[in-house]
């Protein structure tokens, strides 16, 4: 059966999966969503014996129905290979009574590798399928991890260029170095004088700029996105929730059909939305626990039904979650509004003009699967400290936010359902924050001086991603103000 996609702001026009991946964002500014969420067509008995690559195929074929079996399997094999430092791709680690799904074993040591290892292959395959002759320009905003993972995925991929905007003072030192040392003739990195929300809204505005689209077209270019607004980023993320449940089953940690709760450290809402999609496909996920840091706009939304970004933007030790406009939430809003594109467009316009919108009580009721929670900076550091000193397990700041929220949820609700915490980055990516949390005597040490100490403390070898940047040359030095993004894109692409 062919599955088509439509915009969250207009339910009338439909496109194929490959067209949705190519476009990234719909012409009306909406996000592409499947007309209906598909179901898995394999049994749990079959699933639990599958490798990560086999699981990826049975999940993704349900969403990407205009890709042939050969095309999809080739994309999967190219993506999930020796770039990952563990054969199982997404290992499950049990710490006390909680299961951690480690999604940071790829080339850039963050969960974005899980989807951005395959997106370039999906995109170039989609371009061939649709007889695209123009060069595809990947335009992306990052809060720290997407940028490097996208740059690594698209570096020197024929027929593409990639431009990444990141907030100058809103990422960790390691994250910044990973981006500005990126090799590749087709790569460009720009430090933005602003925060992630400025970068994200600026990129969206460029996608919606009709005059710029015409100029690009005349110069032989077309935009696409590597952010989770691209359905080609979101679909591969569904895979690891299906895989994790199947592995818990295979390992005898749960019984078939037994529900689990999933806690996800959440910024742009893509990762937890993928868990929601996995649930709709038939995975017995009971509660989707949305963990925020001090930028707790999502926590407040799940509590009140009002989304309000009019608040102070806080720079935290978990910078990939320092976001006040969670763009993927639009896909959930569209779903719980009964796929009402007009109503959804109205909410998004209110967000753009007033910085806030409020959903109806009926819509809020339809989001009963979701629970919000948040952790302060102190609570995040305490979670890293206590987990290490009690168990020896070292987690990064984002994982710690989720672990704290999960623990607090269990204490407050007395819910004894088994818990899966999504671990989204290696502690090496945020070494100063992690080591200072473990022992505040490290606070005076320089970030890179602590790398060997983290290796000693964690017993985990320094990843290649860190070794590579320690002595790498800075190749990208561009900076710009938020109102100059269009000019700098044209400059990079040599469009006069």
Short mmCIF file of C-alpha atoms in Angstrom, two decimals:
data_model
loop_
_atom_site.label_atom_id
_atom_site.label_comp_id
_atom_site.label_asym_id
_atom_site.label_seq_id
_atom_site.Cartn_x
_atom_site.Cartn_y
_atom_site.Cartn_z
CA UNK A 1 0.00 0.00 0.00
CA UNK A 2 1.30 3.44 -0.91
CA UNK A 3 1.61 5.88 2.01
CA UNK A 4 1.38 9.55 1.06
CA UNK A 5 2.32 12.67 3.04
CA UNK A 6 0.57 15.97 3.58
CA UNK A 7 1.41 19.27 5.24
CA UNK A 8 0.37 19.97 8.83
CA UNK A 9 -1.06 23.27 7.57
CA UNK A 10 -2.95 22.03 4.53
CA UNK A 11 -4.53 18.58 4.33
CA UNK A 12 -5.44 18.83 0.63
CA UNK A 13 -2.13 18.44 -1.24
CA UNK A 14 -0.30 15.12 -0.96
CA UNK A 15 3.24 14.07 -1.90
CA UNK A 16 5.19 10.80 -1.91
CA UNK A 17 7.70 9.95 0.82
CA UNK A 18 10.64 10.70 -1.48
CA UNK A 19 9.17 14.10 -2.41
CA UNK A 20 8.63 14.92 1.28
CA UNK A 21 12.26 14.03 2.05
CA UNK A 22 13.51 16.17 -0.85
CA UNK A 23 11.45 19.22 0.10
CA UNK A 24 12.15 19.00 3.84
CA UNK A 25 9.51 21.62 4.63
CA UNK A 26 6.15 22.04 2.89
CA UNK A 27 5.66 25.14 0.73
CA UNK A 28 3.12 26.55 3.20
CA UNK A 29 5.63 26.31 6.06
CA UNK A 30 4.04 23.15 7.45
CA UNK A 31 5.75 19.85 8.25
CA UNK A 32 5.10 16.68 6.29
CA UNK A 33 3.18 13.93 8.08
CA UNK A 34 1.93 10.56 6.83
CA UNK A 35 -1.80 10.44 5.97
CA UNK A 36 -2.06 7.73 8.60
CA UNK A 37 0.47 6.03 10.84
CA UNK A 38 1.26 2.53 9.60
CA UNK A 39 1.33 -0.65 11.69
CA UNK A 40 4.18 -3.14 11.96
CA UNK A 41 3.60 -6.24 9.82
CA UNK A 42 5.89 -8.60 11.75
CA UNK A 43 5.36 -10.45 15.04
CA UNK A 44 7.29 -9.76 18.25
CA UNK A 45 8.80 -13.23 17.94
CA UNK A 46 10.24 -12.25 14.55
CA UNK A 47 11.30 -8.80 15.74
CA UNK A 48 13.26 -9.96 18.76
CA UNK A 49 15.60 -12.04 16.56
CA UNK A 50 16.36 -9.16 14.18
CA UNK A 51 19.55 -7.13 13.92
CA UNK A 52 19.34 -3.33 14.01
CA UNK A 53 19.58 -3.21 10.21
CA UNK A 54 16.77 -5.76 9.77
CA UNK A 55 14.59 -3.84 12.25
CA UNK A 56 15.30 -0.62 10.35
CA UNK A 57 14.01 -2.20 7.16
CA UNK A 58 10.73 -3.55 8.61
CA UNK A 59 9.97 -0.17 10.21
CA UNK A 60 11.06 2.15 7.41
CA UNK A 61 9.43 0.22 4.56
CA UNK A 62 6.07 1.01 6.19
CA UNK A 63 6.73 4.75 5.95
CA UNK A 64 8.82 5.05 2.77
CA UNK A 65 6.59 3.11 0.42
CA UNK A 66 7.89 4.57 -2.85
CA UNK A 67 11.42 3.28 -2.13
CA UNK A 68 12.08 -0.20 -3.54
CA UNK A 69 13.30 -2.96 -1.22
CA UNK A 70 16.71 -2.80 -2.89
CA UNK A 71 16.96 1.00 -2.52
CA UNK A 72 15.96 1.00 1.13
CA UNK A 73 18.20 -1.91 2.11
CA UNK A 74 21.15 -0.27 0.36
CA UNK A 75 20.56 2.99 2.28
CA UNK A 76 20.38 1.04 5.57
CA UNK A 77 23.55 -0.98 4.90
CA UNK A 78 25.52 2.17 4.00
CA UNK A 79 24.30 3.97 7.12
CA UNK A 80 24.63 1.41 9.91
CA UNK A 81 28.11 0.05 9.39
CA UNK A 82 31.58 0.40 10.94
CA UNK A 83 30.93 4.13 11.58
CA UNK A 84 29.36 2.86 14.81
CA UNK A 85 31.73 1.63 17.51
CA UNK A 86 29.43 -1.18 18.59
CA UNK A 87 28.04 -3.91 16.36
CA UNK A 88 24.55 -3.70 17.85
CA UNK A 89 24.34 0.03 16.89
CA UNK A 90 22.07 0.96 19.84
CA UNK A 91 23.08 -0.98 22.99
CA UNK A 92 20.83 -1.30 26.04
CA UNK A 93 22.54 -0.90 29.40
CA UNK A 94 20.83 -1.80 32.68
CA UNK A 95 21.76 0.47 35.58
CA UNK A 96 20.03 -0.59 38.82
CA UNK A 97 16.39 -1.02 37.73
CA UNK A 98 16.47 1.35 34.72
CA UNK A 99 17.38 0.55 31.12
CA UNK A 100 19.45 3.10 29.18
CA UNK A 101 19.21 3.07 25.39
CA UNK A 102 22.63 4.36 24.30
CA UNK A 103 22.24 6.20 21.01
CA UNK A 104 25.69 7.80 20.92
CA UNK A 105 27.89 5.13 19.37
CA UNK A 106 28.05 6.74 15.92
CA UNK A 107 30.69 8.92 14.30
CA UNK A 108 29.81 12.14 16.16
CA UNK A 109 28.90 10.52 19.55
CA UNK A 110 25.33 11.85 19.73
CA UNK A 111 21.92 10.37 18.94
CA UNK A 112 21.62 12.49 15.79
CA UNK A 113 23.93 9.96 14.10
CA UNK A 114 21.12 7.41 14.26
CA UNK A 115 19.13 9.33 11.63
CA UNK A 116 21.79 11.51 9.99
CA UNK A 117 23.86 8.48 8.96
CA UNK A 118 21.02 7.43 6.67
CA UNK A 119 19.46 10.75 5.60
CA UNK A 120 22.11 11.57 2.93
CA UNK A 121 21.47 8.17 1.31
CA UNK A 122 17.68 8.59 1.48
CA UNK A 123 17.99 12.09 0.04
CA UNK A 124 20.27 11.22 -2.88
CA UNK A 125 18.08 8.18 -3.67
CA UNK A 126 14.98 10.42 -3.54
CA UNK A 127 16.68 12.90 -5.89
CA UNK A 128 17.34 10.16 -8.46
CA UNK A 129 13.78 8.84 -8.15
CA UNK A 130 12.38 12.31 -8.83
CA UNK A 131 14.86 13.14 -11.64
CA UNK A 132 16.25 16.12 -9.73
CA UNK A 133 19.04 17.83 -11.66
CA UNK A 134 19.64 20.73 -9.27
CA UNK A 135 22.24 20.67 -6.52
CA UNK A 136 20.56 20.11 -3.14
CA UNK A 137 21.51 22.63 -0.46
CA UNK A 138 21.00 21.24 3.05
CA UNK A 139 20.17 24.20 5.25
CA UNK A 140 20.18 23.41 8.96
CA UNK A 141 20.00 25.07 12.37
CA UNK A 142 21.61 23.24 15.27
CA UNK A 143 21.57 23.43 19.03
CA UNK A 144 24.83 21.48 19.00
CA UNK A 145 24.49 17.90 17.78
CA UNK A 146 22.48 17.97 14.53
CA UNK A 147 25.06 20.27 12.95
CA UNK A 148 28.05 17.97 13.32
CA UNK A 149 26.09 14.81 12.52
CA UNK A 150 24.65 16.41 9.37
CA UNK A 151 28.04 17.79 8.32
CA UNK A 152 29.62 14.36 8.79
CA UNK A 153 26.81 12.67 6.86
CA UNK A 154 26.79 15.06 3.90
CA UNK A 155 30.53 15.90 3.64
CA UNK A 156 31.58 15.44 -0.01
CA UNK A 157 28.28 13.73 -0.95
CA UNK A 158 27.93 14.39 -4.67
CA UNK A 159 25.12 16.73 -5.70
CA UNK A 160 24.80 18.34 -2.26
CA UNK A 161 26.05 21.31 -0.27
CA UNK A 162 25.44 21.80 3.45
CA UNK A 163 25.19 25.05 5.44
CA UNK A 164 24.88 24.84 9.24
CA UNK A 165 23.99 27.72 11.58
CA UNK A 166 24.75 27.34 15.29
CA UNK A 167 24.37 29.75 18.26
CA UNK A 168 27.85 31.18 18.92
CA UNK A 169 27.69 30.92 22.71
CA UNK A 170 25.05 28.21 22.96
CA UNK A 171 27.00 24.98 22.41
CA UNK A 172 29.73 23.15 24.32
CA UNK A 173 33.39 23.59 23.38
CA UNK A 174 33.52 20.05 22.00
CA UNK A 175 30.35 20.59 19.93
CA UNK A 176 31.75 23.81 18.45
CA UNK A 177 35.13 22.26 17.62
CA UNK A 178 33.43 19.27 16.00
CA UNK A 179 31.66 21.65 13.60
CA UNK A 180 34.34 24.25 12.83
CA UNK A 181 36.97 21.59 12.08
CA UNK A 182 34.70 19.69 9.65
CA UNK A 183 36.36 18.83 6.34
CA UNK A 184 34.53 18.64 3.03
CA UNK A 185 34.48 20.85 -0.07
CA UNK A 186 30.70 21.19 0.16
CA UNK A 187 30.47 22.15 3.86
CA UNK A 188 29.89 25.57 5.45
CA UNK A 189 29.44 26.44 9.13
CA UNK A 190 28.23 29.80 10.45
CA UNK A 191 28.26 30.98 14.08
CA UNK A 192 25.13 33.01 14.71
CA UNK A 193 24.98 35.91 17.16
CA UNK A 194 21.82 34.67 18.84
CA UNK A 195 20.31 31.53 20.36
CA UNK A 196 19.04 28.32 18.76
CA UNK A 197 15.50 29.65 18.37
CA UNK A 198 16.88 32.55 16.31
CA UNK A 199 18.79 30.08 14.14
CA UNK A 200 15.78 27.78 13.70
CA UNK A 201 13.27 30.54 12.90
CA UNK A 202 15.83 32.14 10.53
CA UNK A 203 16.27 28.87 8.64
CA UNK A 204 12.48 28.37 8.43
CA UNK A 205 12.12 31.92 7.04
CA UNK A 206 14.69 31.14 4.33
CA UNK A 207 12.72 28.02 3.36
CA UNK A 208 9.56 30.12 3.06
CA UNK A 209 11.25 32.97 1.10
CA UNK A 210 9.74 32.73 -2.41
CA UNK A 211 12.12 35.33 -3.89
CA UNK A 212 15.13 33.40 -2.59
CA UNK A 213 13.67 30.14 -3.95
CA UNK A 214 13.52 31.74 -7.41
CA UNK A 215 17.14 32.94 -7.13
CA UNK A 216 18.24 29.47 -6.03
CA UNK A 217 16.35 27.86 -8.89
CA UNK A 218 18.02 30.14 -11.44
CA UNK A 219 21.42 29.31 -9.95
CA UNK A 220 20.73 25.55 -10.10
CA UNK A 221 20.03 24.92 -6.40
CA UNK A 222 17.15 23.77 -4.23
CA UNK A 223 16.86 23.71 -0.43
CA UNK A 224 16.30 20.68 1.75
CA UNK A 225 16.68 20.16 5.49
CA UNK A 226 18.59 17.85 7.82
CA UNK A 227 16.68 19.06 10.88
CA UNK A 228 14.02 16.81 12.37
CA UNK A 229 11.46 18.87 10.47
CA UNK A 230 12.49 16.54 7.60
CA UNK A 231 10.43 13.34 7.69
CA UNK A 232 13.57 11.53 6.45
CA UNK A 233 15.15 12.40 9.81
CA UNK A 234 12.15 11.41 11.89
CA UNK A 235 11.35 7.99 10.40
CA UNK A 236 14.78 6.44 11.17
CA UNK A 237 14.34 7.53 14.80
CA UNK A 238 11.23 5.35 15.15
CA UNK A 239 13.46 2.32 14.52
CA UNK A 240 15.41 2.38 17.79
CA UNK A 241 12.28 2.34 19.95
CA UNK A 242 11.01 -0.76 18.12
CA UNK A 243 14.48 -2.32 18.39
CA UNK A 244 14.81 -1.51 22.12
CA UNK A 245 11.47 -3.12 22.98
CA UNK A 246 12.35 -6.23 20.95
CA UNK A 247 15.74 -6.53 22.69
CA UNK A 248 14.19 -6.15 26.17
CA UNK A 249 11.92 -9.00 25.17
CA UNK A 250 14.75 -11.13 23.78
CA UNK A 251 16.81 -10.57 26.94
CA UNK A 252 13.93 -11.72 29.14
CA UNK A 253 13.62 -8.31 30.81
CA UNK A 254 9.94 -8.02 29.87
CA UNK A 255 7.15 -10.36 28.80
CA UNK A 256 5.54 -10.10 25.37
CA UNK A 257 2.91 -7.36 25.42
CA UNK A 258 4.22 -5.94 28.71
CA UNK A 259 4.15 -2.14 28.51
CA UNK A 260 7.19 0.05 29.15
CA UNK A 261 7.54 3.78 29.85
CA UNK A 262 9.99 5.83 27.80
CA UNK A 263 11.71 8.97 29.10
CA UNK A 264 13.27 11.24 26.49
CA UNK A 265 15.40 14.37 27.04
CA UNK A 266 13.52 16.75 24.81
CA UNK A 267 14.26 19.98 22.96
CA UNK A 268 12.84 20.08 19.46
CA UNK A 269 10.36 17.23 20.19
CA UNK A 270 11.49 14.98 17.31
CA UNK A 271 12.96 12.20 19.44
CA UNK A 272 9.92 11.77 21.67
CA UNK A 273 7.58 12.09 18.68
CA UNK A 274 9.40 9.12 17.14
CA UNK A 275 8.56 7.15 20.31
CA UNK A 276 4.90 8.19 19.90
CA UNK A 277 5.01 6.94 16.29
CA UNK A 278 6.50 3.62 17.50
CA UNK A 279 3.61 3.33 19.95
CA UNK A 280 1.10 3.95 17.15
CA UNK A 281 2.84 1.23 15.10
CA UNK A 282 2.07 -1.29 17.87
CA UNK A 283 4.93 -1.11 20.40
CA UNK A 284 3.46 -1.33 23.94
CA UNK A 285 4.70 2.02 25.25
CA UNK A 286 2.54 3.23 28.11
CA UNK A 287 3.79 6.71 29.09
CA UNK A 288 5.94 9.03 27.01
CA UNK A 289 7.79 11.10 29.61
CA UNK A 290 9.00 14.37 28.15
CA UNK A 291 12.06 15.59 30.09
CA UNK A 292 13.04 19.28 29.88
CA UNK A 293 15.85 21.30 31.38
CA UNK A 294 15.28 24.79 32.81
CA UNK A 295 13.89 25.86 29.42
CA UNK A 296 10.71 24.03 30.44
CA UNK A 297 8.29 25.32 27.81
CA UNK A 298 7.18 21.73 27.04
CA UNK A 299 6.64 20.86 30.71
CA UNK A 300 4.39 23.91 31.10
CA UNK A 301 2.56 23.00 27.89
CA UNK A 302 1.73 19.48 29.05
CA UNK A 303 0.61 20.86 32.42
CA UNK A 304 -1.61 23.66 31.09
CA UNK A 305 -2.32 23.15 27.37
CA UNK A 306 -0.77 26.55 26.67
CA UNK A 307 2.45 26.81 24.67
CA UNK A 308 4.20 30.06 25.60
CA UNK A 309 7.71 30.91 24.46
CA UNK A 310 7.57 34.38 26.02
CA UNK A 311 10.10 33.72 28.76
CA UNK A 312 13.79 33.99 29.53
CA UNK A 313 16.03 31.78 27.41
CA UNK A 314 18.36 29.90 29.78
CA UNK A 315 21.82 28.66 28.74
CA UNK A 316 22.28 25.31 30.51
CA UNK A 317 24.76 22.43 30.71
CA UNK A 318 22.43 20.48 28.36
CA UNK A 319 22.59 22.90 25.39
CA UNK A 320 20.96 20.61 22.81
CA UNK A 321 17.73 21.13 24.79
CA UNK A 322 18.06 24.91 25.11
CA UNK A 323 15.07 25.49 22.87
CA UNK A 324 11.85 27.49 23.33
CA UNK A 325 10.22 26.70 19.98
CA UNK A 326 9.90 22.92 19.67
CA UNK A 327 9.19 22.66 15.96
CA UNK A 328 8.20 18.96 15.89
CA UNK A 329 5.41 19.56 18.39
CA UNK A 330 3.47 20.86 15.39
CA UNK A 331 3.14 17.28 14.13
CA UNK A 332 1.54 16.18 17.41
CA UNK A 333 -0.75 19.24 17.52
CA UNK A 334 -1.92 18.42 14.01
CA UNK A 335 -2.64 14.81 15.02
CA UNK A 336 -4.59 15.66 18.18
CA UNK A 337 -6.58 18.35 16.35
CA UNK A 338 -8.01 15.56 14.18
CA UNK A 339 -5.64 16.44 11.30
CA UNK A 340 -7.18 19.90 11.01
CA UNK A 341 -4.66 21.81 8.88
CA UNK A 342 -6.55 25.08 9.19
CA UNK A 343 -6.69 24.96 13.00
CA UNK A 344 -3.03 23.96 13.19
CA UNK A 345 -1.99 26.80 10.86
CA UNK A 346 -3.88 29.21 13.13
CA UNK A 347 -1.98 27.96 16.22
CA UNK A 348 1.36 28.33 14.41
CA UNK A 349 0.47 31.85 13.28
CA UNK A 350 -0.35 32.76 16.90
CA UNK A 351 3.01 31.33 17.96
CA UNK A 352 4.74 33.43 15.31
CA UNK A 353 2.90 36.70 16.07
CA UNK A 354 2.15 36.45 19.81
CA UNK A 355 4.67 33.84 20.95
CA UNK A 356 1.92 31.64 22.41
CA UNK A 357 -1.15 29.53 21.64
CA UNK A 358 -3.54 27.40 23.68
CA UNK A 359 -5.04 24.11 22.57
CA UNK A 360 -8.60 23.00 23.37
CA UNK A 361 -9.41 20.77 26.38
CA UNK A 362 -10.34 17.97 23.92
CA UNK A 363 -6.92 18.16 22.29
CA UNK A 364 -5.18 18.17 25.67
CA UNK A 365 -7.13 15.03 26.63
CA UNK A 366 -5.87 13.28 23.46
CA UNK A 367 -2.30 13.82 24.67
CA UNK A 368 -2.84 11.65 27.76
CA UNK A 369 0.07 9.39 26.72
CA UNK A 370 2.48 12.26 27.47
CA UNK A 371 3.79 13.38 30.85
CA UNK A 372 6.06 16.41 31.31
CA UNK A 373 8.90 16.79 33.79
CA UNK A 374 11.97 18.98 34.18
CA UNK A 375 15.30 19.08 35.99
CA UNK A 376 17.15 22.13 37.24
CA UNK A 377 20.89 22.53 36.72
CA UNK A 378 21.49 21.44 40.32
CA UNK A 379 19.28 18.36 39.94
CA UNK A 380 20.99 17.42 36.66
CA UNK A 381 24.47 17.60 38.22
CA UNK A 382 23.27 15.69 41.29
CA UNK A 383 21.91 12.90 39.06
CA UNK A 384 25.29 12.52 37.31
CA UNK A 385 27.08 12.54 40.69
CA UNK A 386 24.78 10.07 42.44
CA UNK A 387 24.55 7.62 39.53
CA UNK A 388 28.33 7.52 39.18
CA UNK A 389 29.05 7.17 42.90
CA UNK A 390 26.32 4.52 43.37
CA UNK A 391 26.87 2.46 40.22
CA UNK A 392 30.00 3.60 38.34
CA UNK A 393 27.88 4.55 35.29
CA UNK A 394 28.75 7.92 33.75
CA UNK A 395 26.05 9.77 31.81
CA UNK A 396 26.03 13.06 29.96
CA UNK A 397 24.00 16.10 31.00
CA UNK A 398 21.05 15.46 28.64
CA UNK A 399 20.71 11.84 29.75
CA UNK A 400 20.89 13.05 33.36
CA UNK A 401 17.93 15.38 32.79
CA UNK A 402 15.91 12.39 31.56
CA UNK A 403 17.15 10.09 34.34
CA UNK A 404 16.18 12.64 37.01
CA UNK A 405 12.72 13.23 35.51
CA UNK A 406 12.18 9.46 35.22
CA UNK A 407 13.14 8.88 38.87
CA UNK A 408 10.94 11.75 40.06
CA UNK A 409 8.00 10.43 38.00
CA UNK A 410 8.38 6.98 39.59
CA UNK A 411 8.55 8.43 43.11
CA UNK A 412 5.52 10.68 42.63
CA UNK A 413 3.23 8.24 40.78
CA UNK A 414 4.39 4.93 42.30
CA UNK A 415 4.22 3.62 38.71
CA UNK A 416 6.19 0.34 38.65
CA UNK A 417 6.21 -0.01 34.83
CA UNK A 418 9.69 -0.80 33.49
CA UNK A 419 11.52 2.36 32.43
CA UNK A 420 13.58 3.01 29.31
CA UNK A 421 15.68 6.19 29.46
CA UNK A 422 17.00 7.48 26.16
CA UNK A 423 20.70 8.32 26.44
CA UNK A 424 21.37 10.88 23.73
CA UNK A 425 25.07 11.81 23.95
CA UNK A 426 28.42 10.54 25.13
CA UNK A 427 29.68 12.13 28.35
CA UNK A 428 32.80 13.03 26.35
CA UNK A 429 30.73 15.60 24.48
CA UNK A 430 30.16 17.58 27.70
CA UNK A 431 33.27 16.55 29.62
CA UNK A 432 33.62 19.69 31.79
CA UNK A 433 30.00 19.62 33.01
CA UNK A 434 30.12 15.86 33.61
CA UNK A 435 33.41 15.84 35.48
CA UNK A 436 32.47 18.87 37.60
CA UNK A 437 29.23 17.10 38.56
CA UNK A 438 31.17 14.00 39.60
CA UNK A 439 33.59 16.08 41.70
CA UNK A 440 33.52 19.86 41.90
CA UNK A 441 37.32 19.88 42.36
CA UNK A 442 37.43 19.52 38.56
CA UNK A 443 35.69 22.90 38.12
CA UNK A 444 38.98 24.80 37.78
CA UNK A 445 40.39 22.44 35.13
CA UNK A 446 40.42 23.29 31.41
CA UNK A 447 37.90 21.24 29.38
CA UNK A 448 40.36 19.26 27.26
CA UNK A 449 42.60 18.52 30.22
CA UNK A 450 39.73 16.49 31.68
CA UNK A 451 39.39 14.05 28.78
CA UNK A 452 41.96 11.55 30.09
CA UNK A 453 40.45 11.88 33.56
CA UNK A 454 36.99 11.01 32.20
CA UNK A 455 38.52 7.95 30.52
CA UNK A 456 39.97 6.85 33.87
CA UNK A 457 36.76 7.52 35.79
CA UNK A 458 34.37 5.94 33.28
CA UNK A 459 36.53 3.07 32.04
CA UNK A 460 35.35 3.98 28.53
CA UNK A 461 38.04 4.70 25.94
CA UNK A 462 38.22 8.22 24.48
CA UNK A 463 36.11 8.05 21.29
CA UNK A 464 37.63 8.77 17.87
CA UNK A 465 35.33 11.79 17.53
CA UNK A 466 37.23 13.43 20.41
CA UNK A 467 40.69 12.29 19.32
CA UNK A 468 40.08 13.78 15.87
CA UNK A 469 39.31 17.31 17.06
CA UNK A 470 42.03 17.67 19.68
CA UNK A 471 44.63 18.79 17.14
CA UNK A 472 42.41 19.55 14.13
CA UNK A 473 42.60 22.87 12.24
CA UNK A 474 39.70 25.31 12.41
CA UNK A 475 38.33 25.48 8.86
CA UNK A 476 35.13 27.52 9.36
CA UNK A 477 35.28 31.03 10.82
CA UNK A 478 32.15 32.73 9.47
CA UNK A 479 29.91 34.58 11.92
CA UNK A 480 26.77 36.65 11.33
CA UNK A 481 23.87 38.46 12.97
CA UNK A 482 20.39 36.92 12.77
CA UNK A 483 19.24 39.46 10.16
CA UNK A 484 22.12 38.58 7.82
CA UNK A 485 21.42 34.85 7.35
CA UNK A 486 20.03 35.29 3.84
CA UNK A 487 23.03 37.35 2.71
CA UNK A 488 25.52 34.81 4.06
CA UNK A 489 23.71 31.88 2.40
CA UNK A 490 23.84 33.73 -0.94
CA UNK A 491 27.52 34.52 -0.37
CA UNK A 492 28.33 30.83 0.34
CA UNK A 493 26.43 29.74 -2.75
CA UNK A 494 27.94 32.57 -4.82
CA UNK A 495 24.52 33.95 -5.75
CA UNK A 496 24.79 37.67 -6.49
#
